[in-house]
Short mmCIF file of C-alpha atoms and ligand atoms in Angstrom, two decimals:
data_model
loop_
_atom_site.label_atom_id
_atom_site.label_comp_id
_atom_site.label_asym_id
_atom_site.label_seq_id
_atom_site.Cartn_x
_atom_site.Cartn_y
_atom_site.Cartn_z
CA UNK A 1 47.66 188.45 -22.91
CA UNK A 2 44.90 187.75 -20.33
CA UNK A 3 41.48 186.46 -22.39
CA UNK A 4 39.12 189.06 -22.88
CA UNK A 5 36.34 189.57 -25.22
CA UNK A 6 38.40 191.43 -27.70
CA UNK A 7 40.39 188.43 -28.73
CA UNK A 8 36.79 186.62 -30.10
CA UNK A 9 36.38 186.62 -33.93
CA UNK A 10 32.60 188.16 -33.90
CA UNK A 11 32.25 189.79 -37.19
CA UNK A 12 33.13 193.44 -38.21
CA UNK A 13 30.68 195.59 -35.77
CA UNK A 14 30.15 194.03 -32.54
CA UNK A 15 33.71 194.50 -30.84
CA UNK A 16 34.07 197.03 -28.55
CA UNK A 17 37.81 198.05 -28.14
CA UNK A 18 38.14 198.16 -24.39
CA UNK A 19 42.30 198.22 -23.06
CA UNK A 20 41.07 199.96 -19.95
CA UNK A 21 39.31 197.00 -19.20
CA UNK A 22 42.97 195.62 -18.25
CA UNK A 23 43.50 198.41 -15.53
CA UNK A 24 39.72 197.64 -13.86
CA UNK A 25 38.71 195.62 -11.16
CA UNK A 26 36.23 193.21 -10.57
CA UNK A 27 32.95 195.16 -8.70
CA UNK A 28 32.71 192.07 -6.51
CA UNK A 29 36.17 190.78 -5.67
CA UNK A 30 38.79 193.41 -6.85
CA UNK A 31 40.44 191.08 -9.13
CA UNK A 32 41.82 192.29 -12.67
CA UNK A 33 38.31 192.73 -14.97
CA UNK A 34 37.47 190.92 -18.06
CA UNK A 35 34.32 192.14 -19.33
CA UNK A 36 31.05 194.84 -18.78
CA UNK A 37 27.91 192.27 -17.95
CA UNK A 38 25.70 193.78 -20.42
CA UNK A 39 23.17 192.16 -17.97
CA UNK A 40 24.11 194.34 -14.60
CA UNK A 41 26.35 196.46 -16.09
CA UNK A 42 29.32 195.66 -13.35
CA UNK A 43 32.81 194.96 -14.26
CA UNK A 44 33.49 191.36 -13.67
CA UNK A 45 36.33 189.20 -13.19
CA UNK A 46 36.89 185.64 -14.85
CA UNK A 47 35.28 183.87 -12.49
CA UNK A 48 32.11 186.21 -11.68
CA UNK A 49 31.58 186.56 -15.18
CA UNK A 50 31.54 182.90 -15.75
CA UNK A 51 29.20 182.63 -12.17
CA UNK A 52 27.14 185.29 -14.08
CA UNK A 53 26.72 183.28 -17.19
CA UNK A 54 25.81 180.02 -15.57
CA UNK A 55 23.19 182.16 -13.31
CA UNK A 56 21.90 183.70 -16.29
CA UNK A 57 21.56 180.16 -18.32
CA UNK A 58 20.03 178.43 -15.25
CA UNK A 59 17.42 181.30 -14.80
CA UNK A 60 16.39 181.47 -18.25
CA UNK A 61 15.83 177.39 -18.06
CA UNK A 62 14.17 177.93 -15.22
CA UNK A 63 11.80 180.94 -16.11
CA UNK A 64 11.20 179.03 -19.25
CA UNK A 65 10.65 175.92 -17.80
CA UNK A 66 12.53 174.28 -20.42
CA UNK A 67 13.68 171.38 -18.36
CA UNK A 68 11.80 169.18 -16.40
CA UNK A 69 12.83 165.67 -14.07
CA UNK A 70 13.22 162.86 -16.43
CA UNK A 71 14.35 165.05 -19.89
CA UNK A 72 16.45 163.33 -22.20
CA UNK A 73 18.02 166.48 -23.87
CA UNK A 74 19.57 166.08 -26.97
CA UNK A 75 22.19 169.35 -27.83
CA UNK A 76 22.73 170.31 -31.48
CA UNK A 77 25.95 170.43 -31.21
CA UNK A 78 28.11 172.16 -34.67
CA UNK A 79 31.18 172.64 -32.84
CA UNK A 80 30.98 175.99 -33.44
CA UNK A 81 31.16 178.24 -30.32
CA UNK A 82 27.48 178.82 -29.05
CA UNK A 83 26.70 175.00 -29.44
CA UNK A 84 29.70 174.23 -27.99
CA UNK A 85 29.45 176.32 -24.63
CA UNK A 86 25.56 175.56 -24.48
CA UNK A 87 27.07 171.53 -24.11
CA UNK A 88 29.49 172.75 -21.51
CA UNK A 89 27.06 174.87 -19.45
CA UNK A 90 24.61 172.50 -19.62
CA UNK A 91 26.93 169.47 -18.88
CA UNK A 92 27.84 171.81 -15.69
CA UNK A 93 24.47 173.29 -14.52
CA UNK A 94 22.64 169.70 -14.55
CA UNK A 95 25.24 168.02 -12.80
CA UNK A 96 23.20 165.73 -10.40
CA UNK A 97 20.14 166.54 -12.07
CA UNK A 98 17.31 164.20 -13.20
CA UNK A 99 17.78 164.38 -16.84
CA UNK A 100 19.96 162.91 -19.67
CA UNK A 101 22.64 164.86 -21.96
CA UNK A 102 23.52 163.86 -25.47
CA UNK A 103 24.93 165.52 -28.87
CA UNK A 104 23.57 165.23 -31.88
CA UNK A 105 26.17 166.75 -34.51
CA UNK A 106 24.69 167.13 -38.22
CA UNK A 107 27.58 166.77 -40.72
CA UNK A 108 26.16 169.70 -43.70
CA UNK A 109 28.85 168.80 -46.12
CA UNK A 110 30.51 171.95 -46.55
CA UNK A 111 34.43 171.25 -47.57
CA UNK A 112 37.05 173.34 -46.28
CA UNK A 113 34.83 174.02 -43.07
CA UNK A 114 32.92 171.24 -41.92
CA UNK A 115 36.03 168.89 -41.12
CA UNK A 116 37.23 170.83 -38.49
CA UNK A 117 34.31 171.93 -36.64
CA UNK A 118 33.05 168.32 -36.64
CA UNK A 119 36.42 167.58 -34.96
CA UNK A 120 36.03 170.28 -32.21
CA UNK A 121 32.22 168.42 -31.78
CA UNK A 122 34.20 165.41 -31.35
CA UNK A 123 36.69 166.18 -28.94
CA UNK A 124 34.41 168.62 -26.79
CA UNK A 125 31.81 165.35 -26.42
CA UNK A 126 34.47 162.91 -25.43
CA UNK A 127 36.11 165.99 -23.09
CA UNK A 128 32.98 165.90 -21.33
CA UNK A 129 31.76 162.23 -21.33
CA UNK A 130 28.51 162.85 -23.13
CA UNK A 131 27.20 160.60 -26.17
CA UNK A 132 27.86 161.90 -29.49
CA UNK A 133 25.66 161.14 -32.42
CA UNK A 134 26.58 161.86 -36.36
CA UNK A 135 24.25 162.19 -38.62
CA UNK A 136 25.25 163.81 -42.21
CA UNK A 137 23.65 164.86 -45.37
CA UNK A 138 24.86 162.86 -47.51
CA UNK A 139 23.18 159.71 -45.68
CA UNK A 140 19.78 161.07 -45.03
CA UNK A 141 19.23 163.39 -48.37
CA UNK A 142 21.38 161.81 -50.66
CA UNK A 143 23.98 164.32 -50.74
CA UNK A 144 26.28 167.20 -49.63
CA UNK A 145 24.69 170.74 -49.18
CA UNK A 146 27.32 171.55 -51.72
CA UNK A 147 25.97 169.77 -54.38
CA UNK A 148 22.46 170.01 -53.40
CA UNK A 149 23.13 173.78 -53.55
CA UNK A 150 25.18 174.37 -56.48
CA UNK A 151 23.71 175.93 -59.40
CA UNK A 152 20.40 176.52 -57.55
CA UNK A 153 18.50 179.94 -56.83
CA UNK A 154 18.62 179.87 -53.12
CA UNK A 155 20.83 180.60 -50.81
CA UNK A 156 23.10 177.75 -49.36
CA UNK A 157 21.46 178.57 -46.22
CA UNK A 158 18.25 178.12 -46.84
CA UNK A 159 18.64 174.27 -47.90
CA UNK A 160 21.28 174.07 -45.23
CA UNK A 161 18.80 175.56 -42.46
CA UNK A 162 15.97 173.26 -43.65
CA UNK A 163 17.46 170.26 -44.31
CA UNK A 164 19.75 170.65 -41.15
CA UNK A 165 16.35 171.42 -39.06
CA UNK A 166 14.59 168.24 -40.43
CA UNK A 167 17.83 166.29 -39.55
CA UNK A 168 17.95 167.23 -36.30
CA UNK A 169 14.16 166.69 -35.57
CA UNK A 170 14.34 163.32 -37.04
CA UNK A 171 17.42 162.45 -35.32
CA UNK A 172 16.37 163.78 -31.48
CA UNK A 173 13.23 161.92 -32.07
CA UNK A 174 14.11 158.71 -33.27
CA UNK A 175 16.65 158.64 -29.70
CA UNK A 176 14.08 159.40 -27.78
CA UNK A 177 15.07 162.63 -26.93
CA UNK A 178 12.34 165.31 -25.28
CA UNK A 179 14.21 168.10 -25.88
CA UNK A 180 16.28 169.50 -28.56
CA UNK A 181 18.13 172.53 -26.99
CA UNK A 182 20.08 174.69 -29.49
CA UNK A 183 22.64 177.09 -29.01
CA UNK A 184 21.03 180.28 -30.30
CA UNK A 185 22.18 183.47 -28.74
CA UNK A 186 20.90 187.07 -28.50
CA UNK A 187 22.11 187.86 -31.56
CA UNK A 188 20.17 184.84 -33.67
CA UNK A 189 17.23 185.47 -31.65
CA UNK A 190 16.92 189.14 -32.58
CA UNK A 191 18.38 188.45 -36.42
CA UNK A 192 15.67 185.88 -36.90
CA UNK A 193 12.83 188.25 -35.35
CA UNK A 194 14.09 190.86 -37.68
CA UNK A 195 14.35 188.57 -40.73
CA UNK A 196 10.93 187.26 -40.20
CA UNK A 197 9.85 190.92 -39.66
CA UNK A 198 11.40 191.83 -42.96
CA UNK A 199 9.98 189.10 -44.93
CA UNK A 200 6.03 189.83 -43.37
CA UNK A 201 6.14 185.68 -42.42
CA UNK A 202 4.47 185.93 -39.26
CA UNK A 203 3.77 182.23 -39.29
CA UNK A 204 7.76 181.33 -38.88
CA UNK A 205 7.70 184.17 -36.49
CA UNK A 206 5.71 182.93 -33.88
CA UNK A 207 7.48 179.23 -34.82
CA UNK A 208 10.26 181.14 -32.90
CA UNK A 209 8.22 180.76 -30.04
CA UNK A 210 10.25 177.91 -27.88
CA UNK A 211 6.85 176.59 -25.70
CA UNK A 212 4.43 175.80 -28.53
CA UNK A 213 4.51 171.98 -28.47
CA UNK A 214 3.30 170.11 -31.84
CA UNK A 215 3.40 166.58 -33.04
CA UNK A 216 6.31 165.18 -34.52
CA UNK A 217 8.19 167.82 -33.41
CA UNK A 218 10.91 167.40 -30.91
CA UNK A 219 10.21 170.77 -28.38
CA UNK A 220 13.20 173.31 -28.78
CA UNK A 221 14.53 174.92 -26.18
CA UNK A 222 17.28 177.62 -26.28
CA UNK A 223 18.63 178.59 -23.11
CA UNK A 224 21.35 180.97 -24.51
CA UNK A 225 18.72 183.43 -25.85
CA UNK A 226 18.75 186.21 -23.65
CA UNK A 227 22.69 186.19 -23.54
CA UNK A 228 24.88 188.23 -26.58
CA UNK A 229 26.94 186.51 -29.10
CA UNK A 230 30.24 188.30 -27.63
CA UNK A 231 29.22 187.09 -23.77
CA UNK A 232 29.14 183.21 -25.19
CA UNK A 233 32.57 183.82 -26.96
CA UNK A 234 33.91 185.20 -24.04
CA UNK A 235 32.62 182.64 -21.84
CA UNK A 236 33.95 179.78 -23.72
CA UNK A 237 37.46 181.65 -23.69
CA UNK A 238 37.13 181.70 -20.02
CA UNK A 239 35.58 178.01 -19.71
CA UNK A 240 38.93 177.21 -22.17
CA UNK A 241 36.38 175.59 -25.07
CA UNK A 242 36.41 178.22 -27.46
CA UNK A 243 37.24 176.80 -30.96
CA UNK A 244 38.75 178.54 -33.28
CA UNK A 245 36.74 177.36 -35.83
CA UNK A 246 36.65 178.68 -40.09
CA UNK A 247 34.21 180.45 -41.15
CA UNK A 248 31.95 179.29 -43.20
CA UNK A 249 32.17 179.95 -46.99
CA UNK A 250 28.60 180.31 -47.98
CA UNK A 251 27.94 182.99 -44.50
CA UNK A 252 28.40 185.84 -46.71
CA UNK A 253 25.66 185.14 -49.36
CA UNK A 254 22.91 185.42 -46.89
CA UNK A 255 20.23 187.65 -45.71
CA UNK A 256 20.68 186.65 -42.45
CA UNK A 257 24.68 188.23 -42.94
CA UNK A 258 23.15 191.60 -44.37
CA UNK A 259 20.50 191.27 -41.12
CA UNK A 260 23.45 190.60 -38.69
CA UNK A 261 25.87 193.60 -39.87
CA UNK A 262 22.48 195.83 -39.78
CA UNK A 263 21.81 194.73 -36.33
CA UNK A 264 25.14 195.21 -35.12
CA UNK A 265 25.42 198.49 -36.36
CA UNK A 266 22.34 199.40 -34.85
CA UNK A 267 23.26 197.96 -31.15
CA UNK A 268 26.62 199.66 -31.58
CA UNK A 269 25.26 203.25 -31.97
CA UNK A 270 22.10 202.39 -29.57
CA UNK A 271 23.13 199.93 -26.83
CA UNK A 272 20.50 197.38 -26.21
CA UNK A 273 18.77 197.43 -29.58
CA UNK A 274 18.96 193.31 -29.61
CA UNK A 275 17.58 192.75 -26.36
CA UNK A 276 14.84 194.99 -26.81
CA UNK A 277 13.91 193.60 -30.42
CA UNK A 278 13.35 189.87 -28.86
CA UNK A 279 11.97 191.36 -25.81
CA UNK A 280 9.30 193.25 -28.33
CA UNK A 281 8.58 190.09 -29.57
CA UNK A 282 7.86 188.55 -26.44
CA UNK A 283 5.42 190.82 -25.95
CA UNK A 284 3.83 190.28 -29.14
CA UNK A 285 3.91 186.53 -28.12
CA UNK A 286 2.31 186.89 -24.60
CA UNK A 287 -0.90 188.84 -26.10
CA UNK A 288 -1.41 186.76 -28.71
CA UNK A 289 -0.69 183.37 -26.59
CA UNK A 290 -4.46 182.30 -26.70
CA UNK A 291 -4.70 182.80 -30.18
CA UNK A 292 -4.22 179.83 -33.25
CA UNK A 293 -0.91 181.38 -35.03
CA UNK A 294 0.45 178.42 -36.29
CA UNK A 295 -1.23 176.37 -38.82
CA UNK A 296 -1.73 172.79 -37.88
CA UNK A 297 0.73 170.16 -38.83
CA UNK A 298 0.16 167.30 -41.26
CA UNK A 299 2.43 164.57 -42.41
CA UNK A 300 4.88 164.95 -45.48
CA UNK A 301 3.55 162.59 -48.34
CA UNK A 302 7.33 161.60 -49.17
CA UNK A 303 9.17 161.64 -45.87
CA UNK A 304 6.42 161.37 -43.14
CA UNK A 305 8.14 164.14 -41.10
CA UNK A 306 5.71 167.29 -40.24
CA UNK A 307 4.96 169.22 -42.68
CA UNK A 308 2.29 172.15 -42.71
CA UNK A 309 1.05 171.28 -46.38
CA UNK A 310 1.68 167.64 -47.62
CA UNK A 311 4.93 168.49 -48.96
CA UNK A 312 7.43 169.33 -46.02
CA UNK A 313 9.86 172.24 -46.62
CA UNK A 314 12.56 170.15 -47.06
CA UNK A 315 11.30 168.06 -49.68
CA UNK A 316 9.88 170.89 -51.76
CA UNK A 317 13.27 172.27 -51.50
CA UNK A 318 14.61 168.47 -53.05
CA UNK A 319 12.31 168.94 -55.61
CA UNK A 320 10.52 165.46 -54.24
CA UNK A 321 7.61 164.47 -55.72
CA UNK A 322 7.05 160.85 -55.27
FE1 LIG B 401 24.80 176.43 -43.28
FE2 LIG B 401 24.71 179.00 -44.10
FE3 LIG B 401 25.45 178.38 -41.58
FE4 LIG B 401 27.05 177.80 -43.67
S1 LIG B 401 26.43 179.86 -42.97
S2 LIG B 401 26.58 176.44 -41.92
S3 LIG B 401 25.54 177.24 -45.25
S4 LIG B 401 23.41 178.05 -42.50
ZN1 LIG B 402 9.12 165.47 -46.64
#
């Protein structure tokens, strides 16, 4: 079978069945078609859809202005699909550029899952020469997200997103790094608008914003955002990365999962509902740009890392108080 975006695990909603798609041809080159850009709408062989993707990633850099000469970018790199395509792209678009690559790879402690998506961050670093750094849980909180989580209110995923977030901060910082580029897609974007939407926090909502520079904090930069989960599946099928990688076992018990099936229900019965939800918010963003939205960073009292009372999220999460 010839790779095509129907053969990427992506949940329940957001497939499309297309088998026609085998009898198409490419609108450019007349070779067999492997996907609808959801960006120009043409049918689109192998290798225009990858030329596609790589355009789209380099413009949104680019329009962004995420990277400048003399970056040392550090990639959060799970080994899941998105990170692991946003290494590859990125390994491929900045070839000869100015800047420096490296992977950071946080190690949650999640049995049954975390082995072999660590691997896959293993082997796609070495695949593509760039420095790999581990960093786990257990070594800079103490312990596993499965213990830490067990027996607790929250959801898994909230410790694991905040703990995981300091980690990563503390980590791309403390290598120098002036960029922490993540692999969030389309999907994540509009999911974490929506969530944020949901929950009235408009505070975390305009933390979304990737150009609002504050100390201690490495600046994010996400130059998948504009492109949907199924187009980065399908592009690391294509580019021959794609890992088939477990699922996790605590995805199910979040909001985000009850946000995700919503908004893929929604973009299956009205096409372009994500895009338009994060390009809402980008409005939102650009008229409000002059205005104070965050609250100014102090220093956590335990850990020193930013925090925006004197407890930092994850250490009110730990329970820390001395
Ligand atoms: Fe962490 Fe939740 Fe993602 Fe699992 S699904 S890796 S617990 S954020
Ligand atoms: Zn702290």
């Amino acid at each position: 079978m010839s790779p095509s975006i129907n053969n990427c695990d992506l949940g329940d909603a957001d497939l499309e069945d297309r088998p026609e798609l085998n009898k198409m041809r490419c609108s450019i080159c007349e070779d067999a078609a492997v996907a609808r850009s959801s960006r120009s709408r043409k049918l689109l062989c192998s290798s225009h859809f990858m030329e596609a993707f790589e355009d789209q990633v380099a413009e949104t850099l680019k329009a962004g202005r995420m990277i400048e000469d003399g970056d040392r970018i550090a990639v959060a790199l799970s080994g899941g699909k998105d990170s692991t395509v946003l290494l590859y792209v990125l390994k491929k678009i900045l070839a000869g550029e100015a800047v420096e690559l490296f992977a950071i790879t946080i190690d949650e402690g999640i049995k049954g899952y975390r082995e072999d998506t660590i691997g896959y961050a293993r082997r796609i670093s070495e695949d593509l020469c760039v420095e790999l750094k581990m960093i786990s849980f257990r070594d800079e909180f103490g312990s596993d997200l499965d213990r830490i989580a067990k027996g607790r209110d929250q959801a898994p995923c909230t410790f694991c997103g905040v703990l995981r977030k300091s980690a990563l901060n503390r980590a791309a910082r403390d290598l120098g790094a002036t960029k922490l580029a993540t692999g969030h897609n389309l999907d994540d974007e509009a999911q974490s608008v929506m969530m944020n939407y949901l929950k009235g926090d408009i505070e975390r909502l305009f933390r979304l914003s990737p150009r609002r520079p504050r100390p201690g904090l490495v600046p994010r930069i996400k130059p998948l955002r504009h492109i949907a989960e199924k187009e980065v599946a399908l592009y690391g099928i294509l580019a021959g990365v794609y890992p088939e990688a477990p699922e996790c076992p605590y995805a199910h018990s979040s909001l985000r999962f009850e946000i995700r099936r919503m908004m893929n229900g929604l973009e299956r019965d009205h096409p372009g509902t994500k895009g338009s939800v994060l390009r809402g918010f980008e409005k939102i963003l650009s008229s409000a740009e002059d205005r104070p939205a965050v609250t100014p960073l102090s220093c956590c009292r335990i850990c020193g890392e930013p925090s925006v009372g004197d407890l930092c999220k994850a250490c009110h999460l730990l329970g820390r108080s001395r």
